[in-house]
Amino acid sequence: MNKPLRRVSVFCLTLIVALMGWVTWIQGAKADAYQSDPHNPRVTIGKYAAPMGNILVDDRPVTGSAETSGSLRYKRTYTDGALYAPVTGFASQVYGSTQLEALYGDLLDGTDSRLQSPVDALSRKRPKGGDVATTIDASVQKAGYAALGGKKGAAVALDPATGKILGMVSTPSYDPGKFAGSDDKDAKAWRTMSDDPDSPEVNRALRQSLPPGSTFKLVVAAAALEDGLYSSVDEPTRSPDPYTLPHTRTQLTNESASAPCENADIRTALRYSCNTVFAKMAADLGQDKVRAQAEKFGFNDGKIDTPVRTGKSVYPKDMDEAQTALSGIGQFDDQATPMQMAMVAAAIANGGELKTPQLVDRLTDGSGNTLEEPGTKTYGRTMSAHTAEQLRSAMRTVVEQGTGTNAKIDGLTVGGKTGTAQHGVDNSGTPYAWFVSYAQDDRGRQVAVAVMVEDSGAARDEVSGNGLAAPVARAMMKAALR
């Protein structure tokens, strides 16, 4: 063989070896990556090639699968889709998946390795999809959704002893079944939702952080009692009315000029929601102590998973004394989600011990056998049992004699705290209405609830936590302890 021909032969052999190596690498080392790549149409085709497993509420499916005539053989269906959308999220052939549908996609579509038997492995057959059983109580969910009605807002109900999420409502909502498929009608429904200025796709219960208003006074009260600034909720607080913000000439007043807020004890200050008392209390404690207490409840923690991740609730840093005072009444730059404020109420109800909120009760295979039970997890101790008992007592006064009377329920012990959060330039926006509460029956069962009404369409002077949010909390508490 002459020299030029030998060189061409070696070059061609090198190319063949390189090509074989590349193919081997693609089929071996990169196979899993390509197989799971969302841009690979085979992934979507495989996902919807058979009926998926379901998401369960009270052990009954609120999802399903319907056969189609397209290449994506099955599409997702939803029972009471708008009611449970904040819980399930959506699974769309075109627009992907969110929340539980996304987090447990492998389990639901049968690709989770825990579902595969030896026979399935040999035959390369995809197992039947598993199910996700939630902690949601259907009656609590329905009660909250009906009570919020046409208002823009959210509500969360927790079992304080376990952290189980009994209800998680966000309004306005959407029906995920309307864009689960891939035809023109689904595309139109997606555009309608996406263009809605009220953003129904936002899970306000988990992701909407807004000023918590006077509900944050519970956090400040806990800090004051834990620090020893005051020994009990019945000790006078040495607070003037009005209160001049530190190093300013700005006077802070109370909603009602006739409220007995001067030198009021914590019980009275919560009952009448005295701004002057809690603003001075926060300034006296200092921002570091208030922040430390807030963080025990979950503020400033951006990694709280239910397992759907919650939005971060914020207690700000680097404030001056006047700003610290305003932060003590849930204003300035305080931000909280309804889930966060439900955690505050749950910790108080549970003797100071806070359980991590949990949306999933168990995961099962296609035959109903349990694969995993997340169980109860302790987030941390937020305060002593004595402080928690003191705050429960003061919250009962709010409901029985104060600003939260719309939360009363015959036969149940109920405590709560109202909140009206100002916002906008010079507080020009319609306030947000808040209510946080707990209820207990004569058997010791408890529920903690937080409600936020972002927009009710009511006139500014008609917005109040007691008027708008407390009835929603009442409905959910009553359903939980029915």
Coordinates of C-alpha atoms in Angstrom, one line a residue:
M1 CA 0.0 0.0 0.0
N2 CA 1.5 3.3 -1.0
K3 CA 2.0 6.0 1.6
P4 CA -0.8 8.4 0.6
L5 CA -3.4 5.6 0.6
R6 CA -2.1 4.4 4.0
R7 CA -2.6 7.9 5.4
V8 CA -6.2 8.1 4.1
S9 CA -6.9 4.6 5.5
V10 CA -5.6 5.6 9.0
F11 CA -7.6 8.8 8.9
C12 CA -10.8 7.0 8.0
L13 CA -10.2 4.4 10.6
T14 CA -9.7 7.2 13.2
L15 CA -13.0 8.8 12.2
I16 CA -14.8 5.4 12.5
V17 CA -13.3 4.8 16.0
A18 CA -14.2 8.4 17.1
L19 CA -17.8 7.9 15.7
M20 CA -18.1 4.6 17.6
G21 CA -16.8 6.2 20.8
W22 CA -19.3 9.1 20.4
V23 CA -22.2 6.8 19.8
T24 CA -21.2 4.7 22.8
W25 CA -21.0 7.8 25.0
I26 CA -24.4 9.1 23.8
Q27 CA -26.1 5.8 24.3
G28 CA -24.4 5.1 27.6
A29 CA -23.2 8.1 29.7
K30 CA -25.7 10.6 28.2
A31 CA -28.7 8.3 27.8
D32 CA -30.4 9.3 31.0
A33 CA -29.9 13.0 30.3
Y34 CA -31.4 12.8 26.9
Q35 CA -34.2 10.5 28.1
S36 CA -35.3 13.0 30.7
D37 CA -34.7 16.2 28.7
P38 CA -38.0 18.1 28.6
H39 CA -37.2 19.1 25.0
N40 CA -37.3 15.4 24.0
P41 CA -40.8 14.9 22.6
R42 CA -40.6 11.2 23.6
V43 CA -40.6 12.3 27.2
T44 CA -44.0 14.0 26.8
I45 CA -45.3 11.2 24.6
G46 CA -44.3 8.7 27.2
K47 CA -45.7 10.7 30.1
Y48 CA -49.2 10.9 28.5
A49 CA -49.1 7.4 26.9
A50 CA -51.2 5.9 29.8
P51 CA -53.5 7.1 32.5
M52 CA -51.5 8.9 35.3
G53 CA -51.8 8.2 39.0
N54 CA -53.9 10.7 41.0
I55 CA -53.8 13.3 43.7
L56 CA -56.1 12.5 46.5
V57 CA -58.2 14.5 49.0
D58 CA -59.8 12.6 51.8
D59 CA -58.5 9.5 49.9
R60 CA -60.6 10.4 46.8
P61 CA -59.0 11.4 43.5
V62 CA -59.4 15.1 42.5
T63 CA -57.5 14.4 39.3
G64 CA -58.0 11.9 36.5
S65 CA -57.0 11.0 32.9
A66 CA -59.1 11.2 29.7
E67 CA -58.2 9.5 26.4
T68 CA -57.6 11.8 23.4
S69 CA -57.3 11.3 19.7
G70 CA -53.8 12.8 19.4
S71 CA -50.3 11.4 19.7
L72 CA -50.4 12.4 23.4
R73 CA -52.9 9.7 24.2
Y74 CA -54.2 10.8 27.6
K75 CA -54.6 14.3 29.2
R76 CA -55.1 15.3 32.8
T77 CA -58.6 16.0 34.1
Y78 CA -59.6 17.7 37.4
T79 CA -62.6 17.4 39.7
D80 CA -63.5 20.8 41.2
G81 CA -60.4 22.1 39.5
A82 CA -60.6 25.7 40.7
L83 CA -61.2 24.6 44.3
Y84 CA -58.1 22.4 44.4
A85 CA -55.8 24.2 42.0
P86 CA -53.7 25.8 44.8
V87 CA -53.1 22.2 46.1
T88 CA -52.6 20.2 42.9
G89 CA -51.1 22.7 40.5
F90 CA -51.5 21.7 36.9
A91 CA -50.2 19.2 34.4
S92 CA -50.5 20.3 30.8
Q93 CA -49.4 18.6 27.7
V94 CA -48.1 21.9 26.4
Y95 CA -47.3 24.2 29.3
G96 CA -45.7 21.7 31.7
S97 CA -46.5 21.1 35.4
T98 CA -46.5 22.9 38.7
Q99 CA -46.7 22.1 42.4
L100 CA -47.6 18.6 43.4
E101 CA -48.1 17.6 39.7
A102 CA -44.5 18.6 39.0
L103 CA -42.9 17.5 42.3
Y104 CA -44.3 14.0 42.1
G105 CA -44.4 13.8 38.3
D106 CA -42.3 10.7 38.2
L107 CA -44.5 8.9 40.7
L108 CA -47.7 9.9 38.9
D109 CA -46.6 8.9 35.5
G110 CA -45.0 5.6 36.6
T111 CA -41.3 6.4 36.0
D112 CA -40.4 6.5 39.7
S113 CA -37.9 3.7 40.3
R114 CA -39.8 2.6 43.5
L115 CA -42.7 1.5 41.3
Q116 CA -40.8 -0.9 39.2
S117 CA -40.9 -4.6 39.9
P118 CA -38.3 -7.1 38.5
V119 CA -40.8 -8.2 35.9
D120 CA -41.2 -4.5 34.8
A121 CA -37.4 -4.1 34.6
L122 CA -37.0 -7.2 32.4
S123 CA -39.9 -6.3 30.1
R124 CA -39.1 -2.6 30.1
K125 CA -42.8 -2.0 30.8
R126 CA -43.7 1.2 32.6
P127 CA -45.6 0.5 35.8
K128 CA -48.9 2.0 36.7
G129 CA -48.6 5.5 38.2
G130 CA -48.7 6.0 41.9
D131 CA -50.9 8.3 44.0
V132 CA -50.2 11.4 46.2
A133 CA -52.5 11.5 49.2
T134 CA -52.8 15.0 50.6
T135 CA -53.5 16.3 54.1
I136 CA -56.4 18.5 52.8
D137 CA -59.8 18.1 54.5
A138 CA -62.3 18.6 51.7
S139 CA -64.9 20.3 54.1
V140 CA -62.3 22.8 55.3
Q141 CA -61.2 23.6 51.7
K142 CA -64.8 24.0 50.5
A143 CA -65.7 26.2 53.5
G144 CA -62.8 28.6 52.9
Y145 CA -63.4 28.8 49.1
A146 CA -67.1 29.5 49.6
A147 CA -66.4 32.1 52.3
L148 CA -63.8 34.0 50.2
G149 CA -66.3 34.0 47.3
G150 CA -65.5 36.7 44.8
K151 CA -62.8 38.4 47.0
K152 CA -59.1 38.3 46.0
G153 CA -57.3 36.6 48.8
A154 CA -56.1 33.4 50.4
A155 CA -56.7 31.3 53.5
V156 CA -54.7 28.5 55.2
A157 CA -55.8 26.1 57.9
L158 CA -53.2 24.0 59.9
D159 CA -53.4 21.3 62.4
P160 CA -51.1 22.8 65.1
A161 CA -50.1 19.4 66.6
T162 CA -49.0 17.9 63.3
G163 CA -48.4 20.7 60.8
K164 CA -50.9 19.1 58.4
I165 CA -52.4 21.6 56.0
L166 CA -56.2 21.1 56.2
G167 CA -57.1 23.8 53.8
M168 CA -55.2 26.0 51.3
V169 CA -57.4 28.4 49.3
S170 CA -56.4 31.0 46.8
T171 CA -58.9 33.3 45.0
P172 CA -59.5 34.0 42.2
S173 CA -58.5 30.6 41.0
Y174 CA -58.4 28.7 37.7
D175 CA -59.5 25.3 36.4
P176 CA -56.3 23.5 35.3
G177 CA -58.3 21.1 33.2
K178 CA -59.1 23.8 30.7
F179 CA -55.6 23.8 29.3
A180 CA -54.4 20.3 30.1
G181 CA -54.6 19.2 26.5
S182 CA -52.9 20.5 23.3
D183 CA -55.7 21.9 21.0
D184 CA -56.7 25.4 20.2
K185 CA -59.3 25.5 23.0
D186 CA -56.6 24.7 25.6
A187 CA -54.3 27.4 24.1
K188 CA -57.1 30.0 24.4
A189 CA -57.8 29.1 28.0
W190 CA -54.1 29.4 28.8
R191 CA -54.0 32.9 27.2
T192 CA -57.1 34.0 29.1
M193 CA -55.6 32.9 32.4
S194 CA -52.2 34.5 31.6
D195 CA -53.7 37.8 30.6
D196 CA -56.0 38.1 33.6
P197 CA -54.8 41.1 35.7
D198 CA -55.8 39.4 38.9
S199 CA -53.2 36.6 38.3
P200 CA -55.3 33.6 39.2
E201 CA -52.3 31.3 38.6
V202 CA -50.6 32.8 41.6
N203 CA -50.9 30.6 44.7
R204 CA -51.6 33.5 47.2
A205 CA -51.7 31.2 50.2
L206 CA -48.1 30.1 49.7
R207 CA -46.5 32.7 47.4
Q208 CA -48.1 36.1 48.0
S209 CA -46.1 38.1 50.6
L210 CA -47.9 41.3 51.8
P211 CA -47.7 43.6 54.9
P212 CA -49.2 41.5 57.8
G213 CA -50.5 44.6 59.5
S214 CA -51.6 44.2 63.1
T215 CA -51.5 40.4 63.1
F216 CA -47.7 40.9 63.4
K217 CA -48.4 42.3 66.9
L218 CA -48.6 38.7 68.1
V219 CA -44.9 38.3 67.1
V220 CA -43.9 41.4 69.0
A221 CA -45.9 40.4 72.0
A222 CA -44.2 37.0 72.0
A223 CA -40.8 38.8 71.8
A224 CA -41.6 41.1 74.7
L225 CA -42.8 38.2 77.0
E226 CA -39.9 36.0 76.1
D227 CA -37.4 38.8 76.6
G228 CA -38.8 39.7 80.0
L229 CA -39.7 43.2 78.9
Y230 CA -43.1 42.4 80.4
S231 CA -43.8 39.6 82.8
S232 CA -47.4 38.9 81.7
V233 CA -50.1 40.0 79.2
D234 CA -51.7 41.9 82.1
E235 CA -48.8 44.1 83.1
P236 CA -49.1 47.8 82.1
T237 CA -46.8 48.7 79.2
R238 CA -45.9 52.3 80.0
S239 CA -47.0 53.5 76.6
P240 CA -48.1 57.0 75.7
D241 CA -51.0 57.8 73.4
P242 CA -50.2 59.2 70.9
Y243 CA -46.7 57.9 70.5
T244 CA -44.0 60.0 68.8
L245 CA -41.8 57.9 66.6
P246 CA -38.2 58.0 67.9
H247 CA -36.0 60.9 66.6
T248 CA -38.9 62.3 64.6
R249 CA -41.9 64.6 65.1
T250 CA -44.3 62.1 63.7
Q251 CA -47.1 61.1 66.0
L252 CA -48.5 57.6 65.7
T253 CA -52.2 57.3 66.8
N254 CA -54.7 54.5 67.1
E255 CA -57.6 53.6 64.9
S256 CA -60.1 54.6 67.7
A257 CA -59.4 57.7 69.7
S258 CA -61.5 56.3 72.5
A259 CA -59.6 53.1 72.8
P260 CA -57.9 52.7 76.2
C261 CA -54.4 52.4 74.8
E262 CA -52.4 54.7 77.1
N263 CA -50.3 52.4 79.3
A264 CA -52.4 49.5 78.2
D265 CA -51.4 45.9 79.0
I266 CA -50.8 43.5 76.2
R267 CA -54.2 41.9 76.6
T268 CA -56.0 45.3 76.2
A269 CA -53.6 46.4 73.5
L270 CA -54.4 43.2 71.4
R271 CA -58.1 43.6 72.2
Y272 CA -58.2 47.2 70.8
S273 CA -55.2 46.7 68.4
C274 CA -53.3 49.6 69.9
N275 CA -50.6 50.8 67.4
T276 CA -49.0 53.0 70.0
V277 CA -48.3 50.1 72.4
F278 CA -46.7 47.7 69.9
A279 CA -44.7 50.4 68.0
K280 CA -43.1 51.5 71.3
M281 CA -42.7 47.8 72.3
A282 CA -40.8 47.0 69.1
A283 CA -38.6 50.1 69.5
D284 CA -37.9 49.2 73.2
L285 CA -36.9 45.7 72.2
G286 CA -34.9 46.7 69.3
Q287 CA -35.0 45.3 65.8
D288 CA -32.5 42.4 66.6
K289 CA -34.8 40.9 69.3
V290 CA -37.9 41.3 67.2
R291 CA -36.2 39.7 64.2
A292 CA -34.9 36.8 66.3
Q293 CA -38.5 36.1 67.4
A294 CA -39.9 36.5 63.9
E295 CA -37.3 34.1 62.5
K296 CA -38.3 31.4 65.1
F297 CA -41.7 31.5 63.4
G298 CA -40.2 31.2 59.9
F299 CA -39.6 34.7 58.7
N300 CA -36.5 35.2 56.5
D301 CA -36.4 31.5 55.8
G302 CA -36.6 31.0 52.0
K303 CA -36.5 27.2 52.2
I304 CA -39.8 26.2 53.8
D305 CA -41.1 23.3 51.8
T306 CA -44.6 21.9 52.2
P307 CA -43.2 20.2 49.9
V308 CA -44.2 23.0 47.5
R309 CA -41.9 25.8 48.5
T310 CA -43.5 28.8 50.2
G311 CA -42.7 32.4 49.4
K312 CA -40.2 34.1 51.7
S313 CA -41.7 36.2 54.5
V314 CA -39.5 39.1 55.5
Y315 CA -38.7 40.9 58.7
P316 CA -36.3 43.7 57.5
K317 CA -32.8 44.6 58.5
D318 CA -30.9 47.8 58.9
M319 CA -33.8 49.9 60.2
D320 CA -33.6 53.0 62.3
E321 CA -35.6 53.3 65.5
A322 CA -38.6 54.9 63.9
Q323 CA -38.7 52.2 61.2
T324 CA -38.4 49.5 63.8
A325 CA -41.4 51.0 65.6
L326 CA -43.4 50.8 62.4
S327 CA -42.3 47.3 61.8
G328 CA -43.8 46.4 65.2
I329 CA -47.3 47.0 63.8
G330 CA -46.7 45.0 60.7
Q331 CA -45.9 48.0 58.5
F332 CA -42.7 49.5 57.0
D333 CA -41.1 46.6 55.0
D334 CA -42.7 43.6 56.8
Q335 CA -43.9 41.0 54.4
A336 CA -45.8 37.8 55.2
T337 CA -47.6 35.0 53.4
P338 CA -50.9 33.6 54.7
M339 CA -49.0 30.4 55.3
Q340 CA -46.5 32.2 57.5
M341 CA -49.1 33.9 59.6
A342 CA -50.9 30.5 60.0
M343 CA -47.6 29.2 61.3
V344 CA -47.6 31.9 63.9
A345 CA -51.1 31.1 65.1
A346 CA -50.3 27.3 65.0
A347 CA -47.2 27.8 67.2
I348 CA -49.2 29.7 69.8
A349 CA -51.9 27.1 69.8
N350 CA -49.4 24.3 70.1
G351 CA -47.8 25.5 73.3
G352 CA -44.9 27.3 71.5
E353 CA -43.7 24.3 69.4
L354 CA -44.0 24.9 65.7
K355 CA -44.5 22.0 63.3
T356 CA -43.4 22.3 59.7
P357 CA -46.5 22.7 57.4
Q358 CA -47.1 19.5 55.5
L359 CA -49.3 19.0 52.4
V360 CA -48.6 15.4 51.6
D361 CA -49.9 12.6 53.9
R362 CA -48.4 9.6 52.0
L363 CA -47.2 8.4 48.6
T364 CA -48.6 5.1 47.3
D365 CA -47.9 2.8 44.3
G366 CA -50.5 1.8 41.7
S367 CA -52.0 -0.8 44.0
G368 CA -52.3 1.5 47.0
N369 CA -49.3 0.2 48.9
T370 CA -47.5 3.0 50.9
L371 CA -44.1 4.0 49.5
E372 CA -43.5 6.9 51.8
E373 CA -45.0 8.8 54.7
P374 CA -43.4 12.2 55.3
G375 CA -44.7 12.3 58.9
T376 CA -44.7 15.2 61.4
K377 CA -41.6 17.4 61.5
T378 CA -40.8 20.0 64.1
Y379 CA -39.7 23.3 62.8
G380 CA -38.6 24.6 66.2
R381 CA -39.6 26.0 69.5
T382 CA -40.8 29.6 69.1
M383 CA -41.5 30.4 72.8
S384 CA -42.1 28.9 76.2
A385 CA -45.3 27.0 76.9
H386 CA -46.1 29.7 79.5
T387 CA -45.8 32.6 76.9
A388 CA -48.0 30.6 74.5
E389 CA -50.7 30.2 77.1
Q390 CA -50.6 33.9 77.9
L391 CA -51.0 34.8 74.2
R392 CA -53.8 32.3 73.7
S393 CA -55.6 33.9 76.6
A394 CA -55.2 37.4 75.2
M395 CA -56.3 36.2 71.7
R396 CA -59.5 34.8 73.3
T397 CA -60.2 38.2 74.7
V398 CA -59.9 39.7 71.2
V399 CA -62.6 37.3 69.9
E400 CA -64.9 37.5 73.0
Q401 CA -64.7 41.2 73.7
G402 CA -62.5 42.9 71.1
T403 CA -62.0 43.4 67.4
G404 CA -62.5 39.8 66.4
T405 CA -66.0 39.0 67.4
N406 CA -67.0 37.7 64.0
A407 CA -64.9 34.6 64.6
K408 CA -67.0 33.4 67.6
I409 CA -68.2 29.8 67.3
D410 CA -70.7 28.3 69.7
G411 CA -69.2 25.3 71.6
L412 CA -65.6 26.1 70.6
T413 CA -62.8 28.1 72.3
V414 CA -61.6 30.7 69.8
G415 CA -58.8 33.2 69.9
G416 CA -57.7 35.6 67.1
K417 CA -56.1 38.8 66.0
T418 CA -57.3 41.2 63.3
G419 CA -55.1 43.1 61.0
T420 CA -55.6 46.0 58.5
A421 CA -52.4 46.6 56.5
Q422 CA -51.9 50.0 54.8
H423 CA -50.1 50.2 51.5
G424 CA -49.5 52.4 48.5
V425 CA -48.0 55.9 48.2
D426 CA -48.9 57.7 51.5
N427 CA -51.1 54.7 52.3
S428 CA -53.5 55.6 49.5
G429 CA -54.2 52.0 48.5
T430 CA -57.2 50.0 49.8
P431 CA -55.9 48.2 52.9
Y432 CA -55.4 44.5 53.1
A433 CA -57.6 42.7 55.6
W434 CA -56.0 40.0 57.8
F435 CA -57.2 37.6 60.5
V436 CA -55.2 34.9 62.3
S437 CA -56.8 32.6 64.8
Y438 CA -57.0 29.2 66.5
A439 CA -59.9 27.2 67.8
Q440 CA -60.2 24.2 70.1
D441 CA -63.0 21.9 70.9
D442 CA -63.8 20.1 74.2
R443 CA -61.8 17.1 73.2
G444 CA -58.6 19.1 72.7
R445 CA -58.6 19.1 68.9
Q446 CA -57.2 22.3 67.5
V447 CA -57.0 24.2 64.2
A448 CA -55.1 27.4 63.3
V449 CA -56.1 29.7 60.4
A450 CA -54.8 32.7 58.6
V451 CA -56.9 34.7 56.1
M452 CA -55.8 37.5 53.9
V453 CA -58.2 39.5 51.8
E454 CA -56.2 41.5 49.2
D455 CA -59.1 43.1 47.5
S456 CA -62.8 42.7 48.3
G457 CA -64.2 45.6 46.2
A458 CA -65.3 47.2 49.5
A459 CA -64.8 50.9 50.1
R460 CA -61.7 51.8 52.0
D461 CA -63.5 52.7 55.3
E462 CA -65.3 49.3 55.1
V463 CA -62.1 47.2 55.1
S464 CA -61.4 45.4 58.3
G465 CA -60.0 42.1 59.4
N466 CA -63.1 41.4 61.5
G467 CA -65.5 42.3 58.8
L468 CA -63.8 40.6 55.8
A469 CA -61.4 38.0 57.0
A470 CA -62.7 36.7 60.3
P471 CA -65.9 35.2 58.7
V472 CA -63.6 33.1 56.4
A473 CA -61.6 31.9 59.3
R474 CA -64.7 31.1 61.3
A475 CA -66.1 29.0 58.4
M476 CA -62.8 27.0 58.1
M477 CA -62.4 26.5 61.9
K478 CA -66.0 25.3 62.2
A479 CA -65.5 22.8 59.3
A480 CA -62.2 21.5 60.8
L481 CA -63.7 20.9 64.2
R482 CA -67.2 19.9 63.1

